[in-house]
XYZ file of C-alpha atoms in Angstrom:
570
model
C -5.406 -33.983 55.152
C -3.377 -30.862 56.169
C -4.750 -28.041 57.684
C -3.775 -24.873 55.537
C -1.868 -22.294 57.127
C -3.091 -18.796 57.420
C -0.120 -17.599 55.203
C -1.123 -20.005 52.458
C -4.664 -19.432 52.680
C -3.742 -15.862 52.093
C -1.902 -16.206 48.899
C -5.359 -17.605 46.949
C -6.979 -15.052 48.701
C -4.690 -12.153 47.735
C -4.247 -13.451 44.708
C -7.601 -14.799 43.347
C -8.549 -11.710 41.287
C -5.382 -12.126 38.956
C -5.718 -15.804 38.836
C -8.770 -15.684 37.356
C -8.199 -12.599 35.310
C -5.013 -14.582 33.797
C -7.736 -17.684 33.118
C -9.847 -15.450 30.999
C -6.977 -13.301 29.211
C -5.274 -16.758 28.216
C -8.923 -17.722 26.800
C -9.531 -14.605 24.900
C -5.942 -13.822 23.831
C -6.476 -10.396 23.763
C -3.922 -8.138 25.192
C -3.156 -8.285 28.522
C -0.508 -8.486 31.263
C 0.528 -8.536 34.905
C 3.459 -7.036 35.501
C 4.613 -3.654 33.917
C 7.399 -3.907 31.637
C 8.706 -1.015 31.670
C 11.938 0.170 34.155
C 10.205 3.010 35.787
C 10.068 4.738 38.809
C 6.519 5.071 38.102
C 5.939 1.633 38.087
C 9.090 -0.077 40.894
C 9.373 2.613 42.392
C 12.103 5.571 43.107
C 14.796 3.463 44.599
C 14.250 0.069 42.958
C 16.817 0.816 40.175
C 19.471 1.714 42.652
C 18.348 -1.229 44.864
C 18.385 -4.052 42.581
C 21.837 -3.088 40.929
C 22.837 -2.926 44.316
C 22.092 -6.372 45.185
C 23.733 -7.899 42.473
C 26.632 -5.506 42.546
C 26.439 -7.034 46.646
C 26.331 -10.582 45.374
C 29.491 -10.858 43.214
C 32.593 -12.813 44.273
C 30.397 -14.363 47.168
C 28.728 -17.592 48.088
C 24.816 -17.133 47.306
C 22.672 -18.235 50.492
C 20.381 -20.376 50.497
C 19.217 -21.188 53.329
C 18.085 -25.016 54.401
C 19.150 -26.085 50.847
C 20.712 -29.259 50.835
C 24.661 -28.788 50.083
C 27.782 -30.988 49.728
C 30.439 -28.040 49.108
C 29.743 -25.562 46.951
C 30.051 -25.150 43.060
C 31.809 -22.471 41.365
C 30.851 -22.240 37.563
C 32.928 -19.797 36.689
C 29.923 -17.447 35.193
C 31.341 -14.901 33.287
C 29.616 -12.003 32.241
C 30.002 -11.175 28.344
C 30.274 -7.684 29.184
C 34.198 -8.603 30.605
C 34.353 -9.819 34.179
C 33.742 -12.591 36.153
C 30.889 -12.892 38.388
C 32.920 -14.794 40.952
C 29.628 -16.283 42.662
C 29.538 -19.659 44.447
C 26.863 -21.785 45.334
C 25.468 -24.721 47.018
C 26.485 -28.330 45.762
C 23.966 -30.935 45.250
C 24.570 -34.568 43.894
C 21.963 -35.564 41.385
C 20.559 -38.099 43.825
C 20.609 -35.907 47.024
C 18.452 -33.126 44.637
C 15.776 -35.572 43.517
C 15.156 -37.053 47.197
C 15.018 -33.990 48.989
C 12.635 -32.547 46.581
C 10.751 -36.338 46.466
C 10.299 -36.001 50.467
C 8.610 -32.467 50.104
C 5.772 -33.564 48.146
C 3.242 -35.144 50.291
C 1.921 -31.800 52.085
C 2.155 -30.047 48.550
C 0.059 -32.414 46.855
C -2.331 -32.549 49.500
C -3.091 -28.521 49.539
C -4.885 -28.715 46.619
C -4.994 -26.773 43.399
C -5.991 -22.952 45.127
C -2.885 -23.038 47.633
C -0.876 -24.120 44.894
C -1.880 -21.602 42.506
C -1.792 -18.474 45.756
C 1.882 -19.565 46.518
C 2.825 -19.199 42.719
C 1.277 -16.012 42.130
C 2.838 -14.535 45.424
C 6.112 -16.464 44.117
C 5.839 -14.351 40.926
C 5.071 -11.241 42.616
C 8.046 -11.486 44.747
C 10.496 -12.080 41.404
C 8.226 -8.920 39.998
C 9.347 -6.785 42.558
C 13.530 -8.267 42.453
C 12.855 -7.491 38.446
C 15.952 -4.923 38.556
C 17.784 -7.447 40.660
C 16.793 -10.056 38.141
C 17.488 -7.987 34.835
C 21.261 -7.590 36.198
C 21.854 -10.771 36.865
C 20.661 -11.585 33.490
C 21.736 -9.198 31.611
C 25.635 -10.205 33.266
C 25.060 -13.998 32.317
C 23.287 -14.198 29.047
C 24.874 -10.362 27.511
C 21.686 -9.315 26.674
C 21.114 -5.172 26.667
C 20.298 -4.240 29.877
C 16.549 -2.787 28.797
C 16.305 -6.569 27.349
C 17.325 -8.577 30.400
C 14.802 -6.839 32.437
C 11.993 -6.902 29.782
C 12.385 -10.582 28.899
C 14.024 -11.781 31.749
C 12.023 -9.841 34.706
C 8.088 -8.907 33.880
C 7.549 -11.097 30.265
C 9.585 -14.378 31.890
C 7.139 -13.288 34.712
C 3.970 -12.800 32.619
C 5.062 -16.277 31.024
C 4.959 -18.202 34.356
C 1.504 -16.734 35.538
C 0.182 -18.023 32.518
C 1.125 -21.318 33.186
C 0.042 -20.888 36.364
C -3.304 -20.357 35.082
C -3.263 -22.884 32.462
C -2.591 -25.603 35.415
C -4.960 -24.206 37.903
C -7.874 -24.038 35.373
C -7.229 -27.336 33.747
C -7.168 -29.012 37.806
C -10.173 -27.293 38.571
C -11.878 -28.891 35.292
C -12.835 -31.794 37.200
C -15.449 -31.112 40.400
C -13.880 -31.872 43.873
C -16.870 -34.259 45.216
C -19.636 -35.979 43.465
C -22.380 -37.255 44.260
C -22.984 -41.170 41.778
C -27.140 -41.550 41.591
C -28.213 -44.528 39.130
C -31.578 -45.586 39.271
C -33.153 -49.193 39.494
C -36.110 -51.007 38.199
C -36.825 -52.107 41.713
C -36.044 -49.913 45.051
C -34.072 -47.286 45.699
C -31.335 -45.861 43.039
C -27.436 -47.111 43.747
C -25.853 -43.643 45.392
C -21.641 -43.380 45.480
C -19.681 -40.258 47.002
C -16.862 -40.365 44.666
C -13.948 -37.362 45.535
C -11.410 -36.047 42.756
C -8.015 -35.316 43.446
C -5.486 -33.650 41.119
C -2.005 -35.362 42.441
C 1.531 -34.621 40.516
C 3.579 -36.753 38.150
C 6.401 -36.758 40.946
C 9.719 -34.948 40.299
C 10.154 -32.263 38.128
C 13.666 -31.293 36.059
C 13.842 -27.888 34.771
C 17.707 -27.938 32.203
C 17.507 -24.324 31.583
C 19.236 -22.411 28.710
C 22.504 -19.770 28.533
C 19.993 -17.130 26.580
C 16.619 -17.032 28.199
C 17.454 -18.361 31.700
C 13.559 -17.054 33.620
C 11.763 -16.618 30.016
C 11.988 -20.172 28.897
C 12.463 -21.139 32.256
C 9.711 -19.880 34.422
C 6.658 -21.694 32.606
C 7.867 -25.322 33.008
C 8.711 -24.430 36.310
C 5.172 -23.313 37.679
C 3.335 -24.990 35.864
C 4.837 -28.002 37.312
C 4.606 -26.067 40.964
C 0.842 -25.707 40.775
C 0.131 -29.272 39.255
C 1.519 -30.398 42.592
C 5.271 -31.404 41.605
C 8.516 -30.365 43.166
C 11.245 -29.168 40.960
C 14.715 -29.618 40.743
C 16.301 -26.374 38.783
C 19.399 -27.302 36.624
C 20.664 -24.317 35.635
C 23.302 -24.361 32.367
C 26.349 -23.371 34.069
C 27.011 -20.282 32.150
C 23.184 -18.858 33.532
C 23.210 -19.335 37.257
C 22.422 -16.652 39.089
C 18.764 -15.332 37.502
C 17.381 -19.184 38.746
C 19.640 -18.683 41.504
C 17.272 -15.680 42.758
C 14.482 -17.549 41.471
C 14.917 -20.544 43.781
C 15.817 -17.871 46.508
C 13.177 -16.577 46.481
C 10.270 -19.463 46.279
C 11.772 -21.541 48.746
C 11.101 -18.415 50.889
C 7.637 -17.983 49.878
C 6.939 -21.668 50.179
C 8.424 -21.822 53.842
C 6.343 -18.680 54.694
C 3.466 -20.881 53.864
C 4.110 -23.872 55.739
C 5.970 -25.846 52.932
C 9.286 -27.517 52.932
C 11.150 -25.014 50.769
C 12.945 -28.095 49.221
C 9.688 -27.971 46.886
C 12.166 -26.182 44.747
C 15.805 -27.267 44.737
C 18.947 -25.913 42.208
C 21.212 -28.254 41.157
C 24.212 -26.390 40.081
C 27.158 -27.911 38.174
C 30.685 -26.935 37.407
C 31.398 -25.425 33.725
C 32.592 -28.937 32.520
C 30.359 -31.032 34.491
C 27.326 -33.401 32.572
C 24.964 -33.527 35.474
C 21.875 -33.196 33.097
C 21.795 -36.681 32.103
C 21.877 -38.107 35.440
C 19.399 -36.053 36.344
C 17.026 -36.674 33.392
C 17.465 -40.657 33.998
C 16.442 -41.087 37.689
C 13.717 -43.183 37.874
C 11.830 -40.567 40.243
C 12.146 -37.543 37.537
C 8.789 -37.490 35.851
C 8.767 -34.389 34.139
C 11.338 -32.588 32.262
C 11.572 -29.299 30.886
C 14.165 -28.384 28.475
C 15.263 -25.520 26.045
C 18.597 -25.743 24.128
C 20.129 -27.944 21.485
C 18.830 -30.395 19.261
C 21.043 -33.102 19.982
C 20.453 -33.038 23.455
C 16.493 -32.521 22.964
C 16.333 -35.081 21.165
C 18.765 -37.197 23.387
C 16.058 -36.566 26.447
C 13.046 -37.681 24.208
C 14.170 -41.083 23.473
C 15.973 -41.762 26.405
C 14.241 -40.543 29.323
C 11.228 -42.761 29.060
C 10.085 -42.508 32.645
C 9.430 -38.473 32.458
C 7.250 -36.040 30.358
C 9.498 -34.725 28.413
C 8.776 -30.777 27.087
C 11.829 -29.585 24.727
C 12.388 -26.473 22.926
C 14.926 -27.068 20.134
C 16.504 -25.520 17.572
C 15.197 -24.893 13.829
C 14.981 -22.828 10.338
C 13.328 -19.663 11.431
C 12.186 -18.612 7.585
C 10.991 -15.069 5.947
C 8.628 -15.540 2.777
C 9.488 -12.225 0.475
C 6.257 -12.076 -2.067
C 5.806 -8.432 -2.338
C 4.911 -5.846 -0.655
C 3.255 -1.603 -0.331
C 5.983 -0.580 2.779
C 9.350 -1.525 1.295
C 11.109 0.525 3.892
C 8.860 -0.559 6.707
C 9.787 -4.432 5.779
C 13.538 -3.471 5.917
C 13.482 -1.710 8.937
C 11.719 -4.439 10.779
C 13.549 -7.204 9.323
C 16.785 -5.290 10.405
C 15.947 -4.820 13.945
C 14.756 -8.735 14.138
C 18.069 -10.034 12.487
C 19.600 -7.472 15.092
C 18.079 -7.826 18.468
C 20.542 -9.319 21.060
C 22.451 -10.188 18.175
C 20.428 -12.734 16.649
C 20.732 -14.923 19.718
C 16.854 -15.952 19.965
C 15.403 -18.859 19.206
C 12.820 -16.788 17.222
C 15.242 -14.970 15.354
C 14.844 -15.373 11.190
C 17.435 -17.282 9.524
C 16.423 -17.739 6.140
C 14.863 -15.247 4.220
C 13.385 -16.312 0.782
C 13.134 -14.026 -2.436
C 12.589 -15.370 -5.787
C 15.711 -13.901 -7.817
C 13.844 -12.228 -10.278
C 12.660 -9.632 -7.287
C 9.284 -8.848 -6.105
C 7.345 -5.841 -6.279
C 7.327 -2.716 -3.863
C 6.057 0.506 -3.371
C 9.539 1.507 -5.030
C 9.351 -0.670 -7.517
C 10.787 -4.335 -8.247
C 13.638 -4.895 -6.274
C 15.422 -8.211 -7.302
C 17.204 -10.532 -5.194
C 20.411 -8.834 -5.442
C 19.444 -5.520 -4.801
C 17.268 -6.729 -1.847
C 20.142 -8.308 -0.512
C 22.018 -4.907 -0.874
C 19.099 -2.953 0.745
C 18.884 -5.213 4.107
C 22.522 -4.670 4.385
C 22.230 -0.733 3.749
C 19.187 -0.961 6.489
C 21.236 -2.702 8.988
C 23.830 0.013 8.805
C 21.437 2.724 9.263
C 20.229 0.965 12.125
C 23.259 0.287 14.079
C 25.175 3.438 12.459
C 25.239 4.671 16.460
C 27.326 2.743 18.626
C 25.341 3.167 21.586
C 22.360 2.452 19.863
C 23.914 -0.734 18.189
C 24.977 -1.855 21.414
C 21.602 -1.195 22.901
C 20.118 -3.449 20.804
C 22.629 -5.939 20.024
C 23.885 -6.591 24.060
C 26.900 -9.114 23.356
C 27.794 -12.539 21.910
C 26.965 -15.237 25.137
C 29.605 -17.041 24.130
C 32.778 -18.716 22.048
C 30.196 -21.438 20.211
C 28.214 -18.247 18.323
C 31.939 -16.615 17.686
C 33.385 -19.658 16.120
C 29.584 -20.261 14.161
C 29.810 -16.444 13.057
C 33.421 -16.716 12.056
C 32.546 -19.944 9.853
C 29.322 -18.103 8.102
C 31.987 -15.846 7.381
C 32.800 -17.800 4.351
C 29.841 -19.484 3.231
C 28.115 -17.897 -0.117
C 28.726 -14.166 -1.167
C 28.579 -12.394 1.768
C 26.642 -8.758 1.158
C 27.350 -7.393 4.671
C 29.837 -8.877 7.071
C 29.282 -8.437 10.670
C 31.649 -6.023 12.531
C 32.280 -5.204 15.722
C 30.977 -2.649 17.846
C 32.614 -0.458 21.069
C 30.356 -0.847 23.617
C 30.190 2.603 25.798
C 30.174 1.360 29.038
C 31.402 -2.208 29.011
C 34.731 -2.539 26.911
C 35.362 -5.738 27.413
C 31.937 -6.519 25.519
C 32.041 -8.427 22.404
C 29.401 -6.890 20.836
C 28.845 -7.824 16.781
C 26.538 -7.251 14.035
C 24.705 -9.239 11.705
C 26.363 -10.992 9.107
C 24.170 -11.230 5.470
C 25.159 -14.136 3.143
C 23.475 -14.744 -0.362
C 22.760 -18.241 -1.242
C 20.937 -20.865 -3.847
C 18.317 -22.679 -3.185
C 18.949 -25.409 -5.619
C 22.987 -24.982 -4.984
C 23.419 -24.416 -1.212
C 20.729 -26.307 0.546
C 23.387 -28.325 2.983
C 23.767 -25.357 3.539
C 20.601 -22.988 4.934
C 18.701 -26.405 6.022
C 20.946 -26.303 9.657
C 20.719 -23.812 12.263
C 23.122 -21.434 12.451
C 22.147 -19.370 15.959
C 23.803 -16.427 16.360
C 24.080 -13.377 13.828
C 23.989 -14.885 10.536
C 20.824 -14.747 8.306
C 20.903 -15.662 4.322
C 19.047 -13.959 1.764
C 18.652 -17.281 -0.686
C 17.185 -17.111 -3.873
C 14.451 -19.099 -5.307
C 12.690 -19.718 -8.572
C 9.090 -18.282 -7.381
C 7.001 -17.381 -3.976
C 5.717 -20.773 -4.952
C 8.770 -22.280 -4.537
C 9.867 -20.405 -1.777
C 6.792 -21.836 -0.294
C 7.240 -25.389 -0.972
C 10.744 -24.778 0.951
C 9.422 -23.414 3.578
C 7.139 -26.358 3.829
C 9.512 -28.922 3.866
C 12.555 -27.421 5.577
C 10.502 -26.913 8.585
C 8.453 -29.778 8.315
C 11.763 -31.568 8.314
C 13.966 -29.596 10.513
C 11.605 -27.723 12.774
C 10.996 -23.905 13.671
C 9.523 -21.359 16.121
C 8.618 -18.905 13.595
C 7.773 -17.812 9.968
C 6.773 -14.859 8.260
C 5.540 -13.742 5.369
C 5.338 -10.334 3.059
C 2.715 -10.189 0.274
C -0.115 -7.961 -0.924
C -1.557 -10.640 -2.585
C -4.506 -12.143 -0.435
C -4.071 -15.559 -2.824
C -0.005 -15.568 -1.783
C -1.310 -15.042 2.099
C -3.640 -17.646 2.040
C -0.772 -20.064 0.221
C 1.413 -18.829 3.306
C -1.464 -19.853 5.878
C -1.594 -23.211 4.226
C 1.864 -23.882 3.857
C 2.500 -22.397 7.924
C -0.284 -24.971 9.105
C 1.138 -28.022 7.102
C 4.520 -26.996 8.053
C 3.205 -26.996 11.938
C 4.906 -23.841 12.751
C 3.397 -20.178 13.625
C 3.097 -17.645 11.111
C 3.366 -14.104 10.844
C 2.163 -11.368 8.063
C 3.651 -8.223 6.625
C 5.350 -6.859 10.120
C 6.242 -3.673 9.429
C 5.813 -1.986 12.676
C 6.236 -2.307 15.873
C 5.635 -6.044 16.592
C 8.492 -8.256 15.283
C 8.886 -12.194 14.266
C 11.024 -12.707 17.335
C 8.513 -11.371 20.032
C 6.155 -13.508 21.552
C 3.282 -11.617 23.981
C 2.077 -14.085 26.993
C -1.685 -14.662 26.944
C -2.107 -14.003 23.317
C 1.041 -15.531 21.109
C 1.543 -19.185 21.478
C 5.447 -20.214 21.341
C 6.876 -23.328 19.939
C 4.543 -25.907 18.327
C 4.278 -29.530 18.904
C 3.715 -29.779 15.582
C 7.193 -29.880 14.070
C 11.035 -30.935 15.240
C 11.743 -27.299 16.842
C 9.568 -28.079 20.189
C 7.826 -31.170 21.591
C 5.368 -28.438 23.387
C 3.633 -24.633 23.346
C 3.734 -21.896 25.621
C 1.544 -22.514 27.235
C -1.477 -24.276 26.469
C -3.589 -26.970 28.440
C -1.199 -29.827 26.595
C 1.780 -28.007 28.344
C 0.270 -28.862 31.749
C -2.193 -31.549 31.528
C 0.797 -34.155 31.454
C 1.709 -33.017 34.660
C -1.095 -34.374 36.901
C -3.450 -37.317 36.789
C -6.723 -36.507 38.685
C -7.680 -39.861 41.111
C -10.612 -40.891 42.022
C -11.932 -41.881 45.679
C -15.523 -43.700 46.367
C -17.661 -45.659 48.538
C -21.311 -46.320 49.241
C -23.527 -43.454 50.537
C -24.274 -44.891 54.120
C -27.835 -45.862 54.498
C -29.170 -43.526 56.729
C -27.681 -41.287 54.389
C -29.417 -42.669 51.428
C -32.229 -42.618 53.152
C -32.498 -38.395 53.062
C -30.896 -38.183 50.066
């Protein structure tokens, strides 16, 4: 086996503390996380603002280095930043085939490390991308279009928080097993039969991470370490639009992983061309044995019958849906509702599609408000909220691209629309096409083609039912059926909440009650909120949980005799 390098040995050293703080906060799921998420000085630093703008300010219209990557050429995808220019970056090309070998051939010394150097490399890994977080959050920011304070929240220091627990989950669920053993059965007659047996975690083999346009490092980062520390290489396919954030990403392991005597090709990105289908190959090669995907339906689904070989881990699309019972902070509800139908324009896979009112009303602290005039007050609390273009802009960042335009423009005619989405002048970036929410009222009985199909972007649709009962019995079905990452609900009544609880579990999907804070539907904390659910179509998998990681590795077994001079003093 291979001697560990001081640099390596070093990482688990330096990094042991958090490791096993992460282990316990992902078993309590209390509060608790690793990096700060907040763009201070304070926190990064005085010059780390300037410095990380810098760098990706440097980066644009230039080949990105990589160096000892494997490259045929190099790949322009044409990223262009929704905020109106064109990133102009190039970057190394890889043929599916070439990817998967070189990262095949790295494997041996990885797997033989063992599950501490594995876990010390990630965490150093993640510290590195902790400190690049302003690097990271313009990069982001320039490829997905969310708000800048966004991109480096979700993108830098949560997408961060997200990998360490994976990290934690897979070195915690390795180290469930005891390295050595020693096998003692007693006999009727003489001595008892003695085996040294040794337990070895050892990887599925390649990994595939198909990232997203939206979340790029947050959905990204946890497939991607937890296969790391499980003892797999991965091969980073990157959606064309989203390059550069994974671009750093892969920068930046292979240099930790060289640093610690590992062939940086551990981690290789496989970038494509805007109208290249790489994914597929990729996903079919008999040596890819564990794929990690967020994004459409059609293709998630594609991957789960077809690529038999792999473990396949798919976030999808679904009916995010809002239960409206009743409730004692009528303005609290709107206000949070508005700002989660808002946020980076609706362009989250958490964000609430269909909100559910019987049309009768339900009761407030300002008395019934029926469906109609609850439609009428979301729309008047979305224009309070984004009344300020610079506020609107800071919350809504801008459309990613022409496939939510062309979905918002269609919405546009679909039931009777109680606030249409406009746009808004974006201070700094002109050339941003920022927009806000668009409000439709439909039937539940009369326009169920219609609300039972995602439609990501900014539209949401107040539709009215005959009862919370029935709204509950939709919810039930629509996402048993089609799948979601969230649900909420607003009652006072503890019999309705219960009903909600009930109908959540059977539905598989999480649940959330009466936000009318501070903590929205959309927002998912690392350690404590588990995202996605196995349990219906939206996601074949959680983040994270020991499922998410215990497909990644088989532990092996070694064992022979105890010698008998051994046995002797035993």
């Amino acid at each position: 086996m291979p001697q560990k390098t001081p640099e390596s040995s070093d990482f688990f050293a330096r990094h042991r503390l958090l490791l096993e703080a992460a282990v316990a906060a992902a078993g309590s799921r209390e509060h608790w996380a690793a990096y700060p998420e907040s763009p201070s000085k304070t926190a990064y630093g005085e010059d780390a603002a300037k410095l990380g703008e810098t760098a990706f300010r440097d980066q644009l219209g230039r080949p990105f280095e990589l160096p000892g990557h494997p490259s045929e050429g190099a790949v322009s995808p044409a990223e262009n930043s929704p905020y109106g220019f064109l990133l102009g970056i190039t970057y190394p090309r890889v043929a599916p085939d070439e990817a998967v070998a070189a990262a095949k051939a790295a494997t041996r010394t990885w797997r033989d490390a063992g599950p501490d150097v594995r876990a010390g490399v990630a965490a150093e890994i993640l510290a590195r991308l902790n400190a690049a977080s302003f690097e990271i959050a313009h990069a982001v920011q320039h490829t997905t279009g969310q708000a800048f304070v966004m991109a480096f929240q979700a993108g830098g220091p949560h997408a961060q928080d997200r990998g360490l627990e994976a990290v934690a989950y897979a070195w915690a669920e390795q180290k469930r097993q005891p390295g050595a053993a020693r096998w003692s059965k007693p006999q009727r007659k003489g001595g008892p039969l003695l085996m040294d047996k040794k337990f070895t975690p050892v990887g599925r083999g390649v990994s595939l991470l198909i990232a997203c346009n939206t979340f790029p490092t947050w959905n990204g980062y946890p497939g991607l370490f937890a296969s790391l520390t499980t003892g797999n290489p991965v091969v980073v396919k990157p959606h064309p639009g989203a390059v550069l954030p994974l671009a750093i990403t892969v920068r930046v392991a292979r240099a930790v992983l060289a640093e610690a005597g590992f062939d940086p090709n551990l981690v290789v990105l496989a970038t494509e061309e805007a109208d290249e289908r790489t994914a597929g190959s990729l996903a079919l090669h008999p040596d890819v044995r564990i794929i990690d995907f967020t994004g459409s339906t059609e293709f998630g689904d594609w991957l789960e019958t077809n690529a038999r070989q792999a473990a396949v881990y798919t976030e999808k699309a679904g009916l995010n849906t809002v239960v409206l019972d009743s409730t004692d902070d009528y303005r609290g509800l709107l206000g949070n509702l508005a700002f989660s139908l808002s946020l980076y324009s609706g362009q989250m896979c958490t964000t609430p599609q269909n909100l559910l009112i019987p049309r009768a009303g339900i009761t407030t602290d300002q008395g019934v408000r029926t469906a109609d005039e609850f439609a009428a007050d979301l729309a008047a609390a979305l224009d309070k909220l984004l009344a300020d273009p610079g506020r609107a802009a800071g919350t809504l960042g801008a459309l990613v691209g022409d496939s939510v335009r062309q979905r918002l423009e269609r919405a546009a005619g679909l039931g009777r629309t109680v606030r249409a989405s406009t746009r808004v002048e974006h201070p700094d970036h002109p050339g941003a096409d920022v927009r806000t929410p668009l409000v439709a009222q439909l039937d539940a009985e009369a326009d169920r083609e219609l609300y039972t199909r995602e439609w990501f972007g900014p539209v949401s649709f107040v539709i009215g039912t005959d009862s919370t009962a029935h709204s509950l019995d939709i919810l039930r079905e629509t996402v048993r059926t089609h799948g979601a990452l969230t649900a909420a609900v607003h009652s006072t009544d503890e019999a309705v909440l219960t009903a909600a609880e009930l109908a959540a579990l059977d539905a598989g999907v999480h649940l959330s009650e009466n936000l009318t804070g501070a903590v929205f539907v959309n927002q998912s904390a690392a350690f404590s909120d588990f995202h996605g659910s196995a349990a219906n179509p939206a996601a074949s998998a959680t983040l994270s949980d020991a499922a998410f990681v215990t497909g990644r590795f088989a532990t092996l077994q070694s064992r022979r005799p105890v010698a008998a001079e051994e046995s002797t003093h035993a």
